[in-house]
mmCIF file of C-alpha atoms in Angstrom:
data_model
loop_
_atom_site.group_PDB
_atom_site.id
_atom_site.type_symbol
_atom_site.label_atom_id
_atom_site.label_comp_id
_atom_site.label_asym_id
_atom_site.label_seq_id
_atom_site.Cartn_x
_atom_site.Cartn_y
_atom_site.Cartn_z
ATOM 1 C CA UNK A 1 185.477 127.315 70.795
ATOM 2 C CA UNK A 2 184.045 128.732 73.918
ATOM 3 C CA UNK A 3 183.461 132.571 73.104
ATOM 4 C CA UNK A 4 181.975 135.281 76.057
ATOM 5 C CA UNK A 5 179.743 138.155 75.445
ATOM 6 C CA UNK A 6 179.648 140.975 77.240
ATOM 7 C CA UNK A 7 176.110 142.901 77.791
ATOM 8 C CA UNK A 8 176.212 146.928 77.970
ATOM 9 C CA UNK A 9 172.557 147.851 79.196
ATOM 10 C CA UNK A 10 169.953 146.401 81.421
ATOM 11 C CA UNK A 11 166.726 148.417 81.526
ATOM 12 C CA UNK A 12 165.750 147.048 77.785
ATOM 13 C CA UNK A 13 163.870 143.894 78.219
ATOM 14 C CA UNK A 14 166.275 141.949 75.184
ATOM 15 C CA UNK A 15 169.015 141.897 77.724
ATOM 16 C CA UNK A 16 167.003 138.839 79.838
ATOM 17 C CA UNK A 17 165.783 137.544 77.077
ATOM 18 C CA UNK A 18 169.095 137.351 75.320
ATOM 19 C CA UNK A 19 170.255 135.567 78.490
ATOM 20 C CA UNK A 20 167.927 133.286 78.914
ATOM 21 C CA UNK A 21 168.567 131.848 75.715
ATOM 22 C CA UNK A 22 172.470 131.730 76.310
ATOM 23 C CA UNK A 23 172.844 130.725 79.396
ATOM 24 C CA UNK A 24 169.300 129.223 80.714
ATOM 25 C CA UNK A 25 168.030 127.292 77.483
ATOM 26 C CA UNK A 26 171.894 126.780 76.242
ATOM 27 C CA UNK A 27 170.221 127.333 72.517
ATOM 28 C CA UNK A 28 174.063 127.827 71.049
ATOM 29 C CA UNK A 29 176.747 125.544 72.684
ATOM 30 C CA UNK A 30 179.573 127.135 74.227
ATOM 31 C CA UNK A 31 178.140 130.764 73.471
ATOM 32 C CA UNK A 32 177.578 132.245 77.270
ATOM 33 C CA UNK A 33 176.712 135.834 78.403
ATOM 34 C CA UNK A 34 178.876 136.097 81.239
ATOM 35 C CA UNK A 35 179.400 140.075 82.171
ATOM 36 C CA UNK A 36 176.562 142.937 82.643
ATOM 37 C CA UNK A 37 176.845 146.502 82.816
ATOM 38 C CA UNK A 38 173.125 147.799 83.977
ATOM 39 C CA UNK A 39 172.230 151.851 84.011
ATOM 40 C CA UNK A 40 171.208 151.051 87.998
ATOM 41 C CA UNK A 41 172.255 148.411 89.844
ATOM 42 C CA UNK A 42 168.912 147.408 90.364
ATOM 43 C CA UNK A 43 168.681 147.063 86.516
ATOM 44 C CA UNK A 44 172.132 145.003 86.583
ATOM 45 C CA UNK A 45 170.959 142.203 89.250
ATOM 46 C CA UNK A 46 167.402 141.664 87.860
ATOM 47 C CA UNK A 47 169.061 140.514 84.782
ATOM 48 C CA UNK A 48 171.918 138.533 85.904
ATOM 49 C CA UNK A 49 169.467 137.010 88.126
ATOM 50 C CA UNK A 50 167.115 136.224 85.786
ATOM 51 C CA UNK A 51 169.667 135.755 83.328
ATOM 52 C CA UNK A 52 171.973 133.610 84.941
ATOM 53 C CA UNK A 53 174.920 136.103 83.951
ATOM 54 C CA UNK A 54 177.764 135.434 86.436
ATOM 55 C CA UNK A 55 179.215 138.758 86.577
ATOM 56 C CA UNK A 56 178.271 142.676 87.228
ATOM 57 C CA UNK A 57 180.520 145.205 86.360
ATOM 58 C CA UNK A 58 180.608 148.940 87.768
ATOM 59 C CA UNK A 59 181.990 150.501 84.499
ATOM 60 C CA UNK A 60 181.270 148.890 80.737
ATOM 61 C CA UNK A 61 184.787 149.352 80.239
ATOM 62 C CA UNK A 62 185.880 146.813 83.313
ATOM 63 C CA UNK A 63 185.164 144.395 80.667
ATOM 64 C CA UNK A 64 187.629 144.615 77.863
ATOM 65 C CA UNK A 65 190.154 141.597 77.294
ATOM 66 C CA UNK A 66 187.432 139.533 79.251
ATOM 67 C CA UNK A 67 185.229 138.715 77.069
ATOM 68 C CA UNK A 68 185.505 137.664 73.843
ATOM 69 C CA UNK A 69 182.310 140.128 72.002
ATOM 70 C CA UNK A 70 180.447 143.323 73.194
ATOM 71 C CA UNK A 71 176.489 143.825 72.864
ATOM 72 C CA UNK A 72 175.009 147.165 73.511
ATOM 73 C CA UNK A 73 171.549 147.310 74.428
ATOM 74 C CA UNK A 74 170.152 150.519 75.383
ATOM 75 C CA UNK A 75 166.148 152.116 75.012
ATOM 76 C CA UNK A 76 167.829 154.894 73.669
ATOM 77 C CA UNK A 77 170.307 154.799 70.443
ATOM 78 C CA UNK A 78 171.329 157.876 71.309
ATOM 79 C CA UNK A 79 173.684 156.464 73.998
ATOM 80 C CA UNK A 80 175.117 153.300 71.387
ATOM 81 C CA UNK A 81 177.937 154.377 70.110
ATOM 82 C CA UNK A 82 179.769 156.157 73.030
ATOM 83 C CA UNK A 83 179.247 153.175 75.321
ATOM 84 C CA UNK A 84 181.119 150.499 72.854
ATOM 85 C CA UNK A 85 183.818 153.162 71.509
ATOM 86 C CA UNK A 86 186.478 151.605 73.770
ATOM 87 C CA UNK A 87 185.745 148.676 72.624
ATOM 88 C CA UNK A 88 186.300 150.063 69.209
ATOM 89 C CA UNK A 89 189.447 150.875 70.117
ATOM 90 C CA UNK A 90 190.347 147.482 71.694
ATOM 91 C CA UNK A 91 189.218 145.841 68.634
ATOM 92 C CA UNK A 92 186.329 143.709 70.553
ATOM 93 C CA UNK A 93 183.342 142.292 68.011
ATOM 94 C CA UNK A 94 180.313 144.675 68.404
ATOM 95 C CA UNK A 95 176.523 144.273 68.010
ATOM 96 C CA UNK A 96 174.442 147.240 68.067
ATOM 97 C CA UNK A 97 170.961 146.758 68.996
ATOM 98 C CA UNK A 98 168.679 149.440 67.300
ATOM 99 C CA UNK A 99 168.854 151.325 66.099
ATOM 100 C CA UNK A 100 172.476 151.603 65.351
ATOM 101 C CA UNK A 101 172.389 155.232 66.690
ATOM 102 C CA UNK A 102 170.345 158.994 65.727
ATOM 103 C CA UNK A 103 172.885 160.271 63.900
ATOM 104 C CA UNK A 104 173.920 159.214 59.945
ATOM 105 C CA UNK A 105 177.379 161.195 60.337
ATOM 106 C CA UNK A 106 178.546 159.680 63.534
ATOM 107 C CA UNK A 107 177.080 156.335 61.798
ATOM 108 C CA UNK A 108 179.755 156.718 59.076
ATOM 109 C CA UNK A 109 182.131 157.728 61.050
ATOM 110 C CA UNK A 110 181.896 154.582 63.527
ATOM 111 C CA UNK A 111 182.092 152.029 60.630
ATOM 112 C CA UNK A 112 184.842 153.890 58.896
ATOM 113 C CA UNK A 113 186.807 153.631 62.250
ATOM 114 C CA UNK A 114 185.666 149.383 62.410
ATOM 115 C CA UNK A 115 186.379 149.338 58.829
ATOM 116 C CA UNK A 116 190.030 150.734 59.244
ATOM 117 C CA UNK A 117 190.715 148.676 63.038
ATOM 118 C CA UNK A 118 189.142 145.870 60.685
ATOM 119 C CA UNK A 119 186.859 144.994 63.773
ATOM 120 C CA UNK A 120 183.494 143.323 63.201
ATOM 121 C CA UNK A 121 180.477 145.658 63.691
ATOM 122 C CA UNK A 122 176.612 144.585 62.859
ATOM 123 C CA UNK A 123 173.052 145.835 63.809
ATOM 124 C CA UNK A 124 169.680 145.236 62.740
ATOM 125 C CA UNK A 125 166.101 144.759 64.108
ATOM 126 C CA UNK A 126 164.889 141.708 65.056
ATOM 127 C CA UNK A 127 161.625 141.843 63.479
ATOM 128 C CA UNK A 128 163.284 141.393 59.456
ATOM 129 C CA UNK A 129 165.025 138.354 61.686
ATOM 130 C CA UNK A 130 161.348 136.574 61.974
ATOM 131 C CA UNK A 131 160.698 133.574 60.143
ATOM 132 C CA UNK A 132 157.377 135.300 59.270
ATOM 133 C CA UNK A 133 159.103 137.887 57.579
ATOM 134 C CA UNK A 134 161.070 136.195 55.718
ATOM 135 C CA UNK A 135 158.380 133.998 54.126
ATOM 136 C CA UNK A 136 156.729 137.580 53.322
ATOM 137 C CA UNK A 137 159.935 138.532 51.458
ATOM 138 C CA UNK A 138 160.467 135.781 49.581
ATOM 139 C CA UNK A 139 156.507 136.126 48.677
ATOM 140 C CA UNK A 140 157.051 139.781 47.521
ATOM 141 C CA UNK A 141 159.862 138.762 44.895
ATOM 142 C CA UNK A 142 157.410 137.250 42.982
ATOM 143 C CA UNK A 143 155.302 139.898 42.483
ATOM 144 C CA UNK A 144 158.218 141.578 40.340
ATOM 145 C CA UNK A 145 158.777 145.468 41.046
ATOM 146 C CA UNK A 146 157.296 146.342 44.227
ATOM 147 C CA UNK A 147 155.711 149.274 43.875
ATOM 148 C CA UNK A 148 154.315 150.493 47.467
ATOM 149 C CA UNK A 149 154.476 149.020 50.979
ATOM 150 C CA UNK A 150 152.104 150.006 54.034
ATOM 151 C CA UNK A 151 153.082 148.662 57.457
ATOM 152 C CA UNK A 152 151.033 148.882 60.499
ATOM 153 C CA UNK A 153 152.865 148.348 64.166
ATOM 154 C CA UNK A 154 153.253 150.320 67.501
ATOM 155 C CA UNK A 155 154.917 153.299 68.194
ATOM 156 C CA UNK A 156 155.198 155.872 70.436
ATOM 157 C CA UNK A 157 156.501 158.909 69.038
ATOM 158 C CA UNK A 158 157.141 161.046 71.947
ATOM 159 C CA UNK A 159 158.786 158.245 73.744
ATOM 160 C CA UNK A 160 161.526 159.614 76.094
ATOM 161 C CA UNK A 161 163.506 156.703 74.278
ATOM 162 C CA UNK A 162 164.191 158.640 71.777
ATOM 163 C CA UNK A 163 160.563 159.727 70.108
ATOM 164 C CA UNK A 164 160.162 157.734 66.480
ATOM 165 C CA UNK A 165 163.461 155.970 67.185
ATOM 166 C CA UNK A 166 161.889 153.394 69.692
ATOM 167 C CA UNK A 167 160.114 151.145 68.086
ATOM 168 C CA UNK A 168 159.484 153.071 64.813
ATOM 169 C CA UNK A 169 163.166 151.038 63.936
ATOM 170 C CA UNK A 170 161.020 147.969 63.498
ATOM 171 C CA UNK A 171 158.756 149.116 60.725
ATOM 172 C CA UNK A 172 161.688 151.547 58.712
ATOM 173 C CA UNK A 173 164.195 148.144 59.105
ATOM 174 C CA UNK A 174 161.288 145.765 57.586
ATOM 175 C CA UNK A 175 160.229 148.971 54.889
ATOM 176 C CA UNK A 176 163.844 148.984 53.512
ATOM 177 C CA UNK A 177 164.874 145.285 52.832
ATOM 178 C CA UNK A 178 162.027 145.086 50.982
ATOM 179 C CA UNK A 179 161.946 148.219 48.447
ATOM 180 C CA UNK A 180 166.203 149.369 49.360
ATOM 181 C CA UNK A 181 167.574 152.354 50.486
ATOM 182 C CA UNK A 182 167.472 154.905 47.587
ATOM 183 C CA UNK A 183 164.855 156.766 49.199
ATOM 184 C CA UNK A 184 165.028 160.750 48.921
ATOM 185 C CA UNK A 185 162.542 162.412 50.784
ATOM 186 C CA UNK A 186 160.294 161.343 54.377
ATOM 187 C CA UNK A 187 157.646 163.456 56.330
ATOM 188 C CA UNK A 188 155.348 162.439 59.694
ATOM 189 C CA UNK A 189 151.520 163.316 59.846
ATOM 190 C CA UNK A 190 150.631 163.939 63.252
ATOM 191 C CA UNK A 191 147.406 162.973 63.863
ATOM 192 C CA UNK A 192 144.959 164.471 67.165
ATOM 193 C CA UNK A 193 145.647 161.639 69.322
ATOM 194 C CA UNK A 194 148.468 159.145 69.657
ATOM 195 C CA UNK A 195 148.386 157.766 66.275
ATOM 196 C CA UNK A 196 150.288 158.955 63.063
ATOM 197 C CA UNK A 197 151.491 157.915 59.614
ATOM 198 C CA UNK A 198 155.061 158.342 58.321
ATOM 199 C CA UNK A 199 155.853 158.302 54.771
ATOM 200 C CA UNK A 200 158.983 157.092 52.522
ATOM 201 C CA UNK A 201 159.485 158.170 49.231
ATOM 202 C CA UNK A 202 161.934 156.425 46.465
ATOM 203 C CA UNK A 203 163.662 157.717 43.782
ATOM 204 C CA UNK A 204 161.908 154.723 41.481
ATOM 205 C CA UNK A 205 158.922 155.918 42.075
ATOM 206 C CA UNK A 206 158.159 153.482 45.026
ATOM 207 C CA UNK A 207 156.384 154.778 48.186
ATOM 208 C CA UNK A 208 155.984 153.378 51.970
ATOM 209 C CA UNK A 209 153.242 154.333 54.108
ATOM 210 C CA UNK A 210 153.973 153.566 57.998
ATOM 211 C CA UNK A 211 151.080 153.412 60.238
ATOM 212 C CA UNK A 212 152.791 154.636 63.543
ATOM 213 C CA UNK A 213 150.124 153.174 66.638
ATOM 214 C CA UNK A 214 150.463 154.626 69.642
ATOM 215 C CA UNK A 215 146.776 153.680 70.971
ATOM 216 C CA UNK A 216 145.377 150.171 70.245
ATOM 217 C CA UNK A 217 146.790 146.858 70.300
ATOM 218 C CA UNK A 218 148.561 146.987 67.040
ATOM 219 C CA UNK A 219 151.110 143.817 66.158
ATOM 220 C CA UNK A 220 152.904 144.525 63.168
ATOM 221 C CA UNK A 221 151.243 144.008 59.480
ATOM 222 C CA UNK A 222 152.687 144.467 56.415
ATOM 223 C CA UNK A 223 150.780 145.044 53.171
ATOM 224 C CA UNK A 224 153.348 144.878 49.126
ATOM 225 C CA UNK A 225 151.955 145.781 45.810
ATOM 226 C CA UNK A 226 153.715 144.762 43.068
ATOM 227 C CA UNK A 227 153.304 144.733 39.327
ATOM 228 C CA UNK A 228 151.836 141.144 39.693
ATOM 229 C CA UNK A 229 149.210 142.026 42.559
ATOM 230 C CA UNK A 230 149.963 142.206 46.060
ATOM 231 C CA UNK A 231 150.323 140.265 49.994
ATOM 232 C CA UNK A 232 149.031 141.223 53.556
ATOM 233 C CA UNK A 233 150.750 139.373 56.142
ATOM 234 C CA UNK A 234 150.883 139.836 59.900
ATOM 235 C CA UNK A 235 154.289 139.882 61.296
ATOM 236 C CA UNK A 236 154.331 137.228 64.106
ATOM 237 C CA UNK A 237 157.133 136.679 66.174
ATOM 238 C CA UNK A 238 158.704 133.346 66.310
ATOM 239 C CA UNK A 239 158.667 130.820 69.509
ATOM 240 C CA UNK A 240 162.465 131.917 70.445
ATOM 241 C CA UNK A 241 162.409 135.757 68.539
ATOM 242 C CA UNK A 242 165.877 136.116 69.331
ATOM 243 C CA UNK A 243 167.559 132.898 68.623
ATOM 244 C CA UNK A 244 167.840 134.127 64.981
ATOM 245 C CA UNK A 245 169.314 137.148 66.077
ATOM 246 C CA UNK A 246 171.781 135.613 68.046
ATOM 247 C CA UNK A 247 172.901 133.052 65.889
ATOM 248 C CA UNK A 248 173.688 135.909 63.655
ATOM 249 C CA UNK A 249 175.726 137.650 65.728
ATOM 250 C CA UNK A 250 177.747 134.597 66.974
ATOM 251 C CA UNK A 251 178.516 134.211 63.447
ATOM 252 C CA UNK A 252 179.707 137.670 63.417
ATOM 253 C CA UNK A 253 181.694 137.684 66.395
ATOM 254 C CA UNK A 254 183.453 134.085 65.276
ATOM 255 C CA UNK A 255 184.334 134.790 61.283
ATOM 256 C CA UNK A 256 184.377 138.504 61.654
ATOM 257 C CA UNK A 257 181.666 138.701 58.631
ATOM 258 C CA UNK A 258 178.397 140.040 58.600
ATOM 259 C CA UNK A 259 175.473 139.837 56.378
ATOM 260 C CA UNK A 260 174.155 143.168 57.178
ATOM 261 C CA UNK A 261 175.421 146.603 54.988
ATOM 262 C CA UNK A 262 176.337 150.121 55.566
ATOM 263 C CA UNK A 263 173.204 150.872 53.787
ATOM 264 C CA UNK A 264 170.977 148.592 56.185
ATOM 265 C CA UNK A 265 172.955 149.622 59.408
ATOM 266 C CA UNK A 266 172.101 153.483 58.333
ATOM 267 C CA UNK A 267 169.543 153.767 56.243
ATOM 268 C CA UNK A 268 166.902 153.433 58.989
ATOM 269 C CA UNK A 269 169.082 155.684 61.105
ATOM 270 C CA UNK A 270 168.626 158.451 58.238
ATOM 271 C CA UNK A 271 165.153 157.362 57.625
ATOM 272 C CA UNK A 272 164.443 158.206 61.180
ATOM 273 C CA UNK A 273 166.118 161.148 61.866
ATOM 274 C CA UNK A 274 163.743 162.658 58.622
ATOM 275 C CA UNK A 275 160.886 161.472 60.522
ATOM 276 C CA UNK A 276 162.088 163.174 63.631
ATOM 277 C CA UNK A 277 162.926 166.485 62.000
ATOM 278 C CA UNK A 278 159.459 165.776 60.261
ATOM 279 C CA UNK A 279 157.610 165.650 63.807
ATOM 280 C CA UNK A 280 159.504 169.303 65.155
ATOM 281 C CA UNK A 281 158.846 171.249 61.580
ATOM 282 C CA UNK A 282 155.644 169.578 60.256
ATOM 283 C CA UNK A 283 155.097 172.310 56.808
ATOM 284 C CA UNK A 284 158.765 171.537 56.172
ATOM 285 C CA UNK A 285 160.237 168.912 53.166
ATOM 286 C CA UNK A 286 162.679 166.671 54.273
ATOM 287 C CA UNK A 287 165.487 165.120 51.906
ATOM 288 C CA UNK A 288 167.200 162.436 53.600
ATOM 289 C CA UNK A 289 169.209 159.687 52.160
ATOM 290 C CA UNK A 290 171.998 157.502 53.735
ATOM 291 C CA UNK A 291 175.327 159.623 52.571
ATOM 292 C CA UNK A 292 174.254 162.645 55.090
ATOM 293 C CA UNK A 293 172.073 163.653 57.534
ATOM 294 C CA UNK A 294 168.171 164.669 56.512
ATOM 295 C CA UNK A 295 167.514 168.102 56.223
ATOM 296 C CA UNK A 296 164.976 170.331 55.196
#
């Protein structure tokens, strides 16, 4: 069954990339990215060109009942959730790129509105989508309880993409899936230049360090200690990063099932909104958890 996507966003570089692999390596038969929506139009033709997406649209919205699944893909979460509301409403398959959005309440509120239209909604990272990391996750099981985590990758946390949001995602989304989302309390260290450290506490006792690089060439690293002794692995990317991805979301978009969770849609979303309260009121302790938004 042929199925079309629709792509809302075309500054982010995932946009091409997720083209290319459509509709330029034809990696998933009969799966095509066929309308673009770009925040310029300069932004729209650079990626149908390079893309090879046969339609630009003026307004997202020009493309409901023509294609078969909606992907939103701005640098910014904040701007998620508004742009694929009507296609909420029209009951069109959504994925989210991340993060999901930068608020936990509007979070709930847009997956108890999927939940009750019974339309498909998903979102995750790409990097816990890495063949890398999941070799590292299957490695940590055997070391029995995990009891801390330190991750190393870039981030810029006075990006005007949203500050810890863009990029920080990556490391929180990786963090999560490997010690859950019971966490209670979150706090940034600023440091003097333009790298910090972010940490996660757990109500088990079980603690994340983040090591937020803003200055260096930092891939992403991640370091588990367990009960049974511990693993440092870099985080590579795979040949294709987003084929994974993508096959995940077709999946999505054809049985209307995901594998991803309320608690691994939001819990980075309240992990990070801590860590962004944490940044504006540095002597302050911030409880966050998934069922509301962090606060001091």
């Amino acid at each position: 069954m042929a199925l079309n996507i629709g792509m809302i966003g075309a500054e982010n570089s995932h946009t091409v990339a997720i083209a290319r692999v459509l509709n330029v390596d034809k990696k998933i038969p009969g799966v095509r990215l066929t309308h673009v929506w770009g925040e310029t139009s300069r932004f729209a033709k650079d990626a149908a060109d390079r893309g090879e997406i046969p339609e630009i649209v003026r307004d997202p919205r020009e493309m409901i009942g023509k294609v078969d699944a909606v992907c939103v893909d701005h640098r910014d979460g904040k701007y998620h959730l508004p742009a694929v509301r009507p296609f909420l409403e029209s009951k069109t398959p959504i994925f989210v790129d991340k993060p999901f959005c930068d608020n936990v309440t509007q979070g709930k509120k847009f997956l108890l509105r999927a939940r009750e239209l019974k339309v498909p909604v998903t979102s995750f990272s790409t990097l816990p989508k890495q063949e890398s990391f999941g070799k590292l996750a299957r490695e940590a099981r055997k070391l029995g309880k995990i009891h801390a985590v330190v991750s190393t990758g870039p981030c810029d946390i006075r990006s005007k993409y949203g500050g810890v949001f863009f990029y920080g995602i990556h490391q929180v989304d990786m963090v999560l899936r490997l010690l859950g989302y019971d966490f209670f309390r979150v706090q940034l260290v600023k440091g003097k230049g333009k790298n910090h450290s972010a940490n996660i506490l757990f109500r088990d006792g079980a603690m994340a360090t983040m090591n937020l690089i803003g200055a260096g060439g930092a891939g992403f690293h991640l370091s588990v200690i367990g009960e049974k002794g511990r693993i440092d692995s870099p985080i590579p990317m795979d040949a294709s990063p987003y084929l994974t991805g993508i096959r995940e979301c077709v999946r999505t978009f054809k049985t209307g099932k995901t594998n991803e969770t309320w608690q691994s849609i939001l819990g980075p979303v309240s992990v990070l909104c801590g860590l962004q309260l944490s940044a504006q009121k540095p002597q302050a302790r911030i409880m966050a958890s998934i069922d509301a938004d962090p606060e001091v």
